[in-house]
Amino acid sequence: MLEIFPMTGASNMTWQYRKGLQDIGNGCYAWLQPDGGWGFSNSGLIADGGETLLVDTLMDLAHTREMLDGYRAAVPAAARIGTLVNTHSNGDHTYGNQLLAGARMIASRACAEEMAQRRPEERSAMMKNWRNYGEGGAAWHDLYDGIFDFDGLVYTPPTETFEHELSVLVGAKEVRLTMVGPAHTRGDVLVHLPAERTVFTGDILFIGGHPITWDGPISNWIAACDLILGWDVETIVPGHGPITDKAGVRAVKHYFEYLTAEARQRFDAGMPEAEAAHDISMAEFRNWIDGERVIVNVATLYREFSGDKRKPDVMDFHARMARLRKPRAKR
């Protein structure tokens, strides 16, 4: 099994995986939320010459405010964040956007389209009416109830979108935005600082946890890992989990290559997708959290193999994952 701990950064120190701000050097910062499981995402801040760029907001207003307060205490220029980049559309990376009203907000076009289809007000209604969604609604409610507060969220879309690549300046720092979706979602973006040898990956990387492929194809996700591995980068901030280096990227790539090969064997043998998800041994990844996500990933691979373009039933997947999920303490 590929080793992904400890994580080393540009200053050759070991990054501590603890909640809150990490100064990763060269005017770059990360806000980490252990244990990196459902809803507990990371963000990033880039600062130079009195200018700042924030990479992602968090799941709700309380968590986003806490994060912004942490950055502002450490970086005076963060008192007014000029630019926000949303790496993808999921709520744990976008629902706090309203607290950055007035900033330049950038996302890929596909990300913006998905955000318009999955507005936070709708998620708030779902939390209040979860019983109307059957077993999947109950599973979704149990993941987040008492942890995140979806009340008061207001849909706050990007003010600017791009198709493939976009370069922006933060002071004198060049920040390259590269669209690598569809993979985790339709519009995944990497935030790369070549001179600082740093990249914020959004949910292209889950470190120490099973990734989840809502969109796919998984072959695009593997290609995104190869892209990062081809860059001269040293410090890598994932969407979930601890700060890593290229060893963490190789671990995620290996996960998907292994799962693709195992699922393909079962698909070719005619094994049903639901059976395959339980049949594939995931012992190599037994120390990774959120192992129930293999159900979604195998289903995505089966759609990729068959050419099935239908959208997955998210509530059905949440119900199926809940049956496999190992109990974990409320965070």
Coordinates of N, CA and C in Angstrom, one line a residue, residues 61-249:
L61 N -22.5 28.9 7.2 CA -22.0 30.2 7.6 C -21.1 30.2 8.8
A62 N -21.4 29.4 9.8 CA -20.7 29.4 11.0 C -19.2 28.9 10.8
H63 N -19.1 27.8 10.0 CA -17.8 27.3 9.7 C -17.0 28.2 8.8
T64 N -17.7 28.8 7.9 CA -17.0 29.8 7.0 C -16.5 31.0 7.8
R65 N -17.4 31.5 8.7 CA -17.0 32.7 9.5 C -15.7 32.4 10.4
E66 N -15.8 31.2 11.0 CA -14.6 30.8 11.8 C -13.3 30.7 10.9
M67 N -13.5 30.2 9.8 CA -12.3 30.1 8.9 C -11.8 31.5 8.5
L68 N -12.7 32.4 8.1 CA -12.4 33.8 7.7 C -11.7 34.5 8.8
D69 N -12.3 34.3 10.0 CA -11.7 35.0 11.2 C -10.3 34.5 11.4
G70 N -10.0 33.2 11.2 CA -8.7 32.7 11.4 C -7.7 33.2 10.4
Y71 N -8.1 33.3 9.2 CA -7.2 34.0 8.2 C -7.0 35.4 8.5
R72 N -8.0 36.1 8.9 CA -7.8 37.6 9.1 C -6.9 37.9 10.3
A73 N -7.0 37.0 11.3 CA -6.1 37.1 12.5 C -4.6 37.0 12.1
A74 N -4.4 36.1 11.1 CA -3.0 35.9 10.7 C -2.5 36.7 9.6
V75 N -3.4 37.2 8.7 CA -3.0 37.9 7.5 C -3.8 39.2 7.4
P76 N -3.3 40.3 7.8 CA -4.1 41.5 7.8 C -4.8 41.8 6.4
A77 N -4.2 41.5 5.3 CA -4.8 41.8 4.0 C -6.1 41.0 3.8
A78 N -6.3 39.9 4.6 CA -7.5 39.1 4.5 C -8.7 39.8 5.1
A79 N -8.5 41.0 5.7 CA -9.7 41.7 6.2 C -10.6 42.0 5.0
R80 N -10.1 42.2 3.8 CA -10.9 42.3 2.6 C -10.4 41.4 1.6
I81 N -11.0 40.2 1.4 CA -10.6 39.3 0.4 C -11.1 39.7 -1.0
G82 N -10.2 39.9 -1.9 CA -10.6 40.5 -3.2 C -11.1 39.4 -4.2
T83 N -10.6 38.2 -4.1 CA -11.0 37.2 -5.1 C -11.3 35.8 -4.4
L84 N -12.3 35.2 -4.8 CA -12.7 33.8 -4.4 C -12.7 32.9 -5.6
V85 N -12.1 31.8 -5.5 CA -12.1 30.7 -6.5 C -12.9 29.5 -5.8
N86 N -14.0 29.1 -6.5 CA -14.6 27.8 -6.1 C -14.1 26.7 -7.0
T87 N -13.5 25.7 -6.3 CA -12.9 24.6 -7.1 C -13.9 23.7 -7.7
H88 N -15.1 23.6 -7.1 CA -16.2 22.8 -7.7 C -17.5 23.2 -7.0
S89 N -18.6 22.6 -7.3 CA -19.9 23.0 -6.9 C -20.4 22.5 -5.6
N90 N -19.8 21.5 -5.0 CA -20.3 20.9 -3.8 C -20.5 22.0 -2.7
G91 N -21.5 21.8 -1.9 CA -21.8 22.8 -0.8 C -20.7 23.0 0.2
D92 N -19.9 22.0 0.5 CA -18.9 22.2 1.4 C -17.7 23.0 0.9
H93 N -17.8 23.4 -0.4 CA -16.8 24.3 -1.0 C -17.4 25.6 -1.5
T94 N -18.8 25.8 -1.3 CA -19.5 26.9 -1.9 C -20.5 27.6 -1.0
Y95 N -21.1 26.9 -0.1 CA -22.2 27.4 0.6 C -22.0 28.6 1.5
G96 N -20.7 28.9 1.8 CA -20.3 30.1 2.5 C -20.1 31.3 1.6
N97 N -20.3 31.2 0.3 CA -20.0 32.3 -0.6 C -20.6 33.6 -0.2
Q98 N -21.7 33.6 0.3 CA -22.4 34.9 0.6 C -21.6 35.8 1.5
L99 N -20.7 35.2 2.3 CA -19.9 36.0 3.2 C -18.8 36.7 2.5
L100 N -18.6 36.5 1.2 CA -17.6 37.1 0.4 C -18.3 38.0 -0.6
A101 N -19.6 38.4 -0.4 CA -20.3 39.3 -1.3 C -19.5 40.5 -1.6
G102 N -19.4 40.9 -2.9 CA -18.6 42.0 -3.4 C -17.3 41.6 -3.9
A103 N -16.8 40.4 -3.6 CA -15.5 40.0 -4.1 C -15.7 39.5 -5.5
R104 N -14.6 39.4 -6.3 CA -14.6 38.7 -7.5 C -14.6 37.2 -7.3
M105 N -15.6 36.6 -7.8 CA -15.8 35.1 -7.6 C -15.7 34.4 -8.9
I106 N -14.7 33.4 -8.9 CA -14.4 32.7 -10.2 C -14.6 31.2 -10.0
A107 N -15.1 30.6 -11.1 CA -15.3 29.2 -11.1 C -15.3 28.8 -12.6
S108 N -15.2 27.5 -12.8 CA -15.4 27.0 -14.2 C -16.9 27.2 -14.6
R109 N -17.1 27.2 -15.9 CA -18.5 27.4 -16.3 C -19.3 26.2 -15.8
A110 N -18.8 25.0 -15.9 CA -19.5 23.8 -15.5 C -19.9 23.9 -14.0
C111 N -18.9 24.3 -13.2 CA -19.2 24.5 -11.8 C -20.3 25.4 -11.5
A112 N -20.3 26.6 -12.2 CA -21.4 27.6 -12.0 C -22.7 27.0 -12.4
E113 N -22.8 26.2 -13.5 CA -24.0 25.6 -13.9 C -24.5 24.7 -12.9
E114 N -23.7 23.9 -12.3 CA -24.1 22.9 -11.2 C -24.5 23.7 -10.0
M115 N -23.8 24.8 -9.6 CA -24.3 25.5 -8.5 C -25.7 26.1 -8.6
A116 N -26.0 26.5 -9.8 CA -27.4 27.0 -10.1 C -28.4 25.9 -9.9
Q117 N -28.0 24.7 -10.2 CA -28.9 23.5 -10.1 C -29.0 23.0 -8.7
R118 N -28.1 23.3 -7.8 CA -28.1 22.8 -6.4 C -27.9 23.9 -5.4
R119 N -28.9 24.7 -5.4 CA -28.9 25.9 -4.5 C -29.0 25.6 -3.1
P120 N -28.3 26.3 -2.2 CA -28.3 26.0 -0.8 C -29.7 26.1 -0.1
E121 N -30.5 27.0 -0.7 CA -31.9 27.0 -0.1 C -32.6 25.7 -0.3
E122 N -32.3 25.0 -1.4 CA -33.0 23.7 -1.6 C -32.4 22.7 -0.6
R123 N -31.1 22.7 -0.3 CA -30.6 21.8 0.7 C -31.1 22.1 2.1
S124 N -31.4 23.4 2.4 CA -32.0 23.7 3.7 C -33.4 23.1 3.8
A125 N -34.1 23.2 2.7 CA -35.5 22.6 2.7 C -35.4 21.1 2.8
M126 N -34.4 20.5 2.2 CA -34.2 19.0 2.3 C -34.0 18.6 3.8
M127 N -33.2 19.4 4.5 CA -32.9 19.1 5.8 C -34.1 19.1 6.7
K128 N -35.0 20.1 6.4 CA -36.2 20.2 7.2 C -37.3 19.2 6.8
N129 N -37.2 18.7 5.6 CA -38.2 17.8 5.1 C -37.6 16.4 4.7
W130 N -36.6 16.0 5.4 CA -35.9 14.8 5.0 C -36.7 13.6 5.0
R131 N -37.8 13.5 5.8 CA -38.6 12.3 5.8 C -39.3 12.1 4.4
N132 N -39.4 13.2 3.6 CA -40.1 13.0 2.3 C -39.2 12.3 1.3
Y133 N -37.9 12.1 1.7 CA -37.0 11.5 0.7 C -36.6 10.1 1.0
G134 N -37.4 9.4 1.9 CA -37.2 8.0 2.2 C -35.9 7.7 2.9
E135 N -35.4 6.5 2.6 CA -34.2 6.0 3.3 C -33.0 6.9 3.0
G136 N -33.0 7.4 1.7 CA -31.8 8.2 1.3 C -31.9 9.6 2.1
G137 N -33.1 10.1 2.2 CA -33.2 11.4 3.0 C -32.8 11.2 4.4
A138 N -33.1 10.1 5.0 CA -32.7 9.8 6.4 C -31.2 9.7 6.5
A139 N -30.6 9.0 5.5 CA -29.2 8.9 5.6 C -28.5 10.2 5.4
W140 N -29.0 11.0 4.5 CA -28.4 12.3 4.2 C -28.5 13.2 5.5
H141 N -29.7 13.2 6.1 CA -30.0 14.0 7.3 C -29.0 13.5 8.4
D142 N -28.8 12.2 8.6 CA -28.0 11.7 9.7 C -26.5 12.2 9.5
L143 N -26.1 12.3 8.3 CA -24.7 12.8 8.0 C -24.4 14.2 8.6
Y144 N -25.4 15.0 8.5 CA -25.2 16.5 8.7 C -25.9 17.1 9.9
D145 N -26.9 16.4 10.4 CA -27.8 17.0 11.4 C -27.0 17.2 12.7
G146 N -27.1 18.4 13.3 CA -26.4 18.8 14.5 C -24.9 19.1 14.3
I147 N -24.4 19.1 13.0 CA -23.1 19.4 12.7 C -23.0 20.7 11.9
F148 N -23.8 20.8 10.8 CA -23.9 21.9 10.0 C -25.3 22.5 10.0
D149 N -25.3 23.9 9.9 CA -26.6 24.6 10.0 C -26.9 25.2 8.6
F150 N -27.9 24.7 7.9 CA -28.2 25.1 6.5 C -29.2 26.3 6.5
D151 N -29.6 26.7 7.6 CA -30.5 27.9 7.7 C -29.8 29.1 7.3
G152 N -30.4 30.0 6.6 CA -29.9 31.3 6.3 C -28.9 31.4 5.1
L153 N -28.7 30.2 4.5 CA -27.8 30.2 3.3 C -28.5 30.9 2.1
V154 N -27.8 31.6 1.3 CA -28.3 32.3 0.2 C -27.4 32.0 -1.0
Y155 N -28.0 31.5 -2.1 CA -27.3 31.2 -3.3 C -26.5 32.4 -3.8
T156 N -25.2 32.2 -3.9 CA -24.2 33.3 -4.3 C -23.3 32.8 -5.3
P157 N -23.7 33.0 -6.6 CA -22.9 32.3 -7.7 C -21.7 33.1 -8.0
P158 N -20.8 32.5 -8.8 CA -19.6 33.2 -9.3 C -20.0 34.4 -10.2
T159 N -19.1 35.4 -10.1 CA -19.3 36.5 -11.0 C -18.5 36.4 -12.3
E160 N -17.7 35.4 -12.4 CA -16.9 35.2 -13.6 C -16.6 33.7 -13.8
T161 N -16.7 33.2 -15.0 CA -16.4 31.8 -15.3 C -15.4 31.7 -16.4
F162 N -14.8 30.5 -16.5 CA -13.9 30.2 -17.6 C -14.1 28.8 -18.1
E163 N -13.5 28.5 -19.2 CA -13.7 27.2 -19.9 C -12.6 26.2 -19.6
H164 N -11.4 26.5 -19.8 CA -10.3 25.5 -19.7 C -9.2 26.0 -18.7
E165 N -8.7 27.1 -19.0 CA -7.6 27.7 -18.1 C -7.7 29.2 -17.9
L166 N -7.3 29.6 -16.8 CA -7.3 31.1 -16.5 C -6.2 31.4 -15.6
S167 N -5.4 32.5 -15.9 CA -4.4 32.9 -15.0 C -4.8 34.2 -14.3
V168 N -4.6 34.3 -13.0 CA -4.9 35.6 -12.3 C -3.7 35.9 -11.5
L169 N -3.6 37.2 -11.1 CA -2.5 37.7 -10.3 C -3.0 38.0 -8.9
V170 N -2.3 37.7 -7.9 CA -2.5 38.1 -6.5 C -1.2 38.8 -6.1
G171 N -1.3 40.1 -6.2 CA 0.0 40.9 -6.0 C 0.9 40.5 -7.2
A172 N 2.1 40.0 -6.9 CA 3.0 39.6 -8.0 C 2.9 38.1 -8.2
K173 N 2.1 37.4 -7.5 CA 2.0 35.9 -7.6 C 1.1 35.5 -8.8
E174 N 1.6 34.6 -9.6 CA 0.7 34.1 -10.7 C 0.0 32.8 -10.2
V175 N -1.3 32.8 -10.4 CA -2.2 31.7 -9.9 C -2.8 31.2 -11.2
R176 N -2.6 29.9 -11.5 CA -3.1 29.3 -12.7 C -4.3 28.4 -12.3
L177 N -5.4 28.6 -12.9 CA -6.6 27.8 -12.7 C -6.8 26.9 -13.9
T178 N -6.9 25.6 -13.6 CA -7.0 24.6 -14.7 C -8.2 23.7 -14.4
M179 N -9.1 23.7 -15.4 CA -10.3 22.8 -15.3 C -9.9 21.4 -15.7
V180 N -10.2 20.4 -14.8 CA -9.9 19.0 -15.0 C -11.1 18.1 -15.0
G181 N -12.3 18.7 -14.8 CA -13.5 18.0 -14.8 C -14.0 17.7 -16.2
P182 N -15.0 16.8 -16.3 CA -15.7 16.2 -15.2 C -14.9 15.0 -14.6
A183 N -15.0 15.0 -13.3 CA -14.3 13.9 -12.5 C -15.1 13.7 -11.2
H184 N -14.7 14.4 -10.2 CA -15.5 14.4 -8.9 C -16.8 15.0 -9.2
T185 N -16.8 16.2 -9.9 CA -18.0 16.8 -10.3 C -17.8 17.2 -11.8
R186 N -18.7 18.0 -12.4 CA -18.6 18.4 -13.8 C -17.5 19.4 -14.0
G187 N -17.2 20.2 -12.9 CA -16.4 21.4 -13.2 C -15.2 21.6 -12.3
D188 N -14.5 20.5 -12.0 CA -13.4 20.5 -11.0 C -12.2 21.4 -11.5
V189 N -11.6 22.2 -10.6 CA -10.5 23.1 -11.0 C -9.4 22.9 -10.0
L190 N -8.2 22.9 -10.5 CA -6.9 22.9 -9.7 C -6.4 24.4 -9.7
V191 N -5.9 24.8 -8.5 CA -5.4 26.1 -8.3 C -3.9 26.0 -8.1
H192 N -3.1 26.4 -9.1 CA -1.7 26.1 -9.1 C -0.8 27.3 -9.0
L193 N 0.1 27.4 -8.2 CA 1.1 28.5 -8.1 C 2.5 27.9 -8.5
P194 N 2.8 28.1 -9.7 CA 4.1 27.5 -10.2 C 5.3 27.9 -9.4
A195 N 5.5 29.2 -9.2 CA 6.7 29.8 -8.6 C 6.8 29.3 -7.1
E196 N 5.6 29.1 -6.5 CA 5.6 28.7 -5.1 C 5.6 27.1 -4.9
R197 N 5.5 26.4 -6.1 CA 5.5 25.0 -6.1 C 4.4 24.4 -5.2
T198 N 3.2 25.0 -5.3 CA 2.1 24.7 -4.5 C 0.8 24.6 -5.3
V199 N 0.0 23.7 -4.9 CA -1.3 23.5 -5.6 C -2.4 23.2 -4.6
F200 N -3.6 23.9 -4.8 CA -4.8 23.6 -4.0 C -5.7 22.8 -5.0
T201 N -6.0 21.5 -4.6 CA -6.6 20.6 -5.5 C -8.1 20.5 -5.5
G202 N -8.8 21.2 -4.5 CA -10.2 20.9 -4.3 C -10.4 19.4 -4.1
D203 N -11.5 18.8 -4.6 CA -11.8 17.4 -4.3 C -11.2 16.4 -5.3
I204 N -10.3 16.9 -6.1 CA -9.5 15.9 -6.9 C -8.6 15.1 -5.9
L205 N -8.3 15.6 -4.7 CA -7.6 14.8 -3.8 C -8.4 14.7 -2.5
F206 N -8.6 13.5 -2.0 CA -9.1 13.2 -0.7 C -7.9 12.4 -0.1
I207 N -7.3 12.9 1.0 CA -6.1 12.2 1.6 C -6.5 11.5 2.8
G208 N -6.3 10.2 2.9 CA -6.7 9.4 4.0 C -8.1 9.0 4.1
G209 N -8.9 9.3 3.0 CA -10.3 9.0 2.9 C -10.6 8.6 1.5
H210 N -11.6 7.7 1.4 CA -12.1 7.3 0.0 C -12.7 8.5 -0.7
P211 N -12.2 8.8 -1.9 CA -12.8 9.8 -2.7 C -14.2 9.3 -3.2
I212 N -15.0 10.2 -3.8 CA -16.3 9.8 -4.3 C -16.5 10.5 -5.6
T213 N -16.9 9.7 -6.6 CA -17.1 10.2 -8.0 C -18.5 10.4 -8.3
W214 N -19.0 11.6 -8.1 CA -20.4 11.8 -8.4 C -20.6 11.9 -9.9
D215 N -19.6 12.3 -10.7 CA -19.8 12.5 -12.1 C -19.0 11.6 -12.9
G216 N -17.7 11.7 -12.9 CA -16.8 10.9 -13.7 C -16.7 11.4 -15.1
P217 N -16.0 10.7 -16.0 CA -15.4 9.4 -15.8 C -14.2 9.4 -14.9
I218 N -14.0 8.3 -14.3 CA -12.8 8.1 -13.4 C -11.5 8.2 -14.2
S219 N -11.5 7.9 -15.5 CA -10.3 8.1 -16.3 C -9.9 9.5 -16.3
N220 N -10.8 10.5 -16.2 CA -10.5 11.9 -16.1 C -9.8 12.2 -14.8
W221 N -10.3 11.5 -13.7 CA -9.7 11.8 -12.4 C -8.2 11.3 -12.4
I222 N -8.0 10.1 -13.0 CA -6.6 9.6 -13.0 C -5.8 10.6 -13.9
A223 N -6.3 11.1 -14.9 CA -5.6 12.0 -15.8 C -5.2 13.3 -15.0
A224 N -6.2 13.7 -14.1 CA -5.9 14.9 -13.3 C -4.7 14.7 -12.3
C225 N -4.7 13.4 -11.7 CA -3.6 13.1 -10.9 C -2.3 13.1 -11.7
D226 N -2.3 12.6 -12.9 CA -1.1 12.6 -13.7 C -0.6 14.0 -14.0
L227 N -1.6 14.9 -14.2 CA -1.3 16.3 -14.5 C -0.5 16.9 -13.3
I228 N -1.0 16.7 -12.1 CA -0.3 17.2 -10.9 C 1.1 16.6 -10.7
L229 N 1.2 15.3 -11.0 CA 2.4 14.6 -10.8 C 3.5 15.1 -11.8
G230 N 3.0 15.7 -13.0 CA 3.9 16.2 -14.0 C 4.3 17.6 -13.6
W231 N 3.7 18.3 -12.7 CA 4.1 19.7 -12.3 C 5.2 19.6 -11.3
D232 N 6.0 20.7 -11.2 CA 7.0 20.8 -10.2 C 6.4 21.4 -9.0
V233 N 5.7 20.6 -8.2 CA 5.0 21.0 -7.0 C 5.5 20.2 -5.8
E234 N 5.5 20.9 -4.7 CA 6.0 20.3 -3.4 C 5.0 20.2 -2.3
T235 N 4.2 21.3 -2.3 CA 3.1 21.4 -1.2 C 1.8 21.3 -1.8
I236 N 1.0 20.3 -1.4 CA -0.3 20.1 -2.0 C -1.4 20.1 -1.0
V237 N -2.4 21.0 -1.1 CA -3.5 21.1 -0.2 C -4.7 20.4 -0.8
P238 N -5.1 19.3 -0.2 CA -6.3 18.6 -0.8 C -7.6 19.2 -0.4
G239 N -8.7 18.8 -1.0 CA -10.0 19.2 -0.6 C -10.4 18.7 0.7
H240 N -9.9 17.5 1.0 CA -10.2 16.8 2.3 C -9.0 16.1 2.8
G241 N -8.7 16.2 4.1 CA -7.5 15.5 4.6 C -6.3 16.4 4.8
P242 N -5.2 15.8 5.3 CA -4.0 16.5 5.6 C -3.3 17.0 4.4
I243 N -2.5 18.1 4.6 CA -1.6 18.5 3.5 C -0.7 17.4 3.1
T244 N -0.4 17.3 1.8 CA 0.4 16.2 1.3 C 1.5 16.7 0.3
D245 N 2.1 15.7 -0.3 CA 3.0 15.9 -1.4 C 2.6 14.9 -2.5
K246 N 3.6 14.7 -3.4 CA 3.2 13.8 -4.6 C 2.9 12.4 -4.1
A247 N 3.3 12.0 -3.0 CA 3.0 10.6 -2.5 C 1.5 10.5 -2.3
G248 N 0.9 11.6 -1.8 CA -0.6 11.6 -1.7 C -1.3 11.5 -3.0
V249 N -0.8 12.2 -4.0 CA -1.4 12.1 -5.4 C -1.3 10.7 -5.9

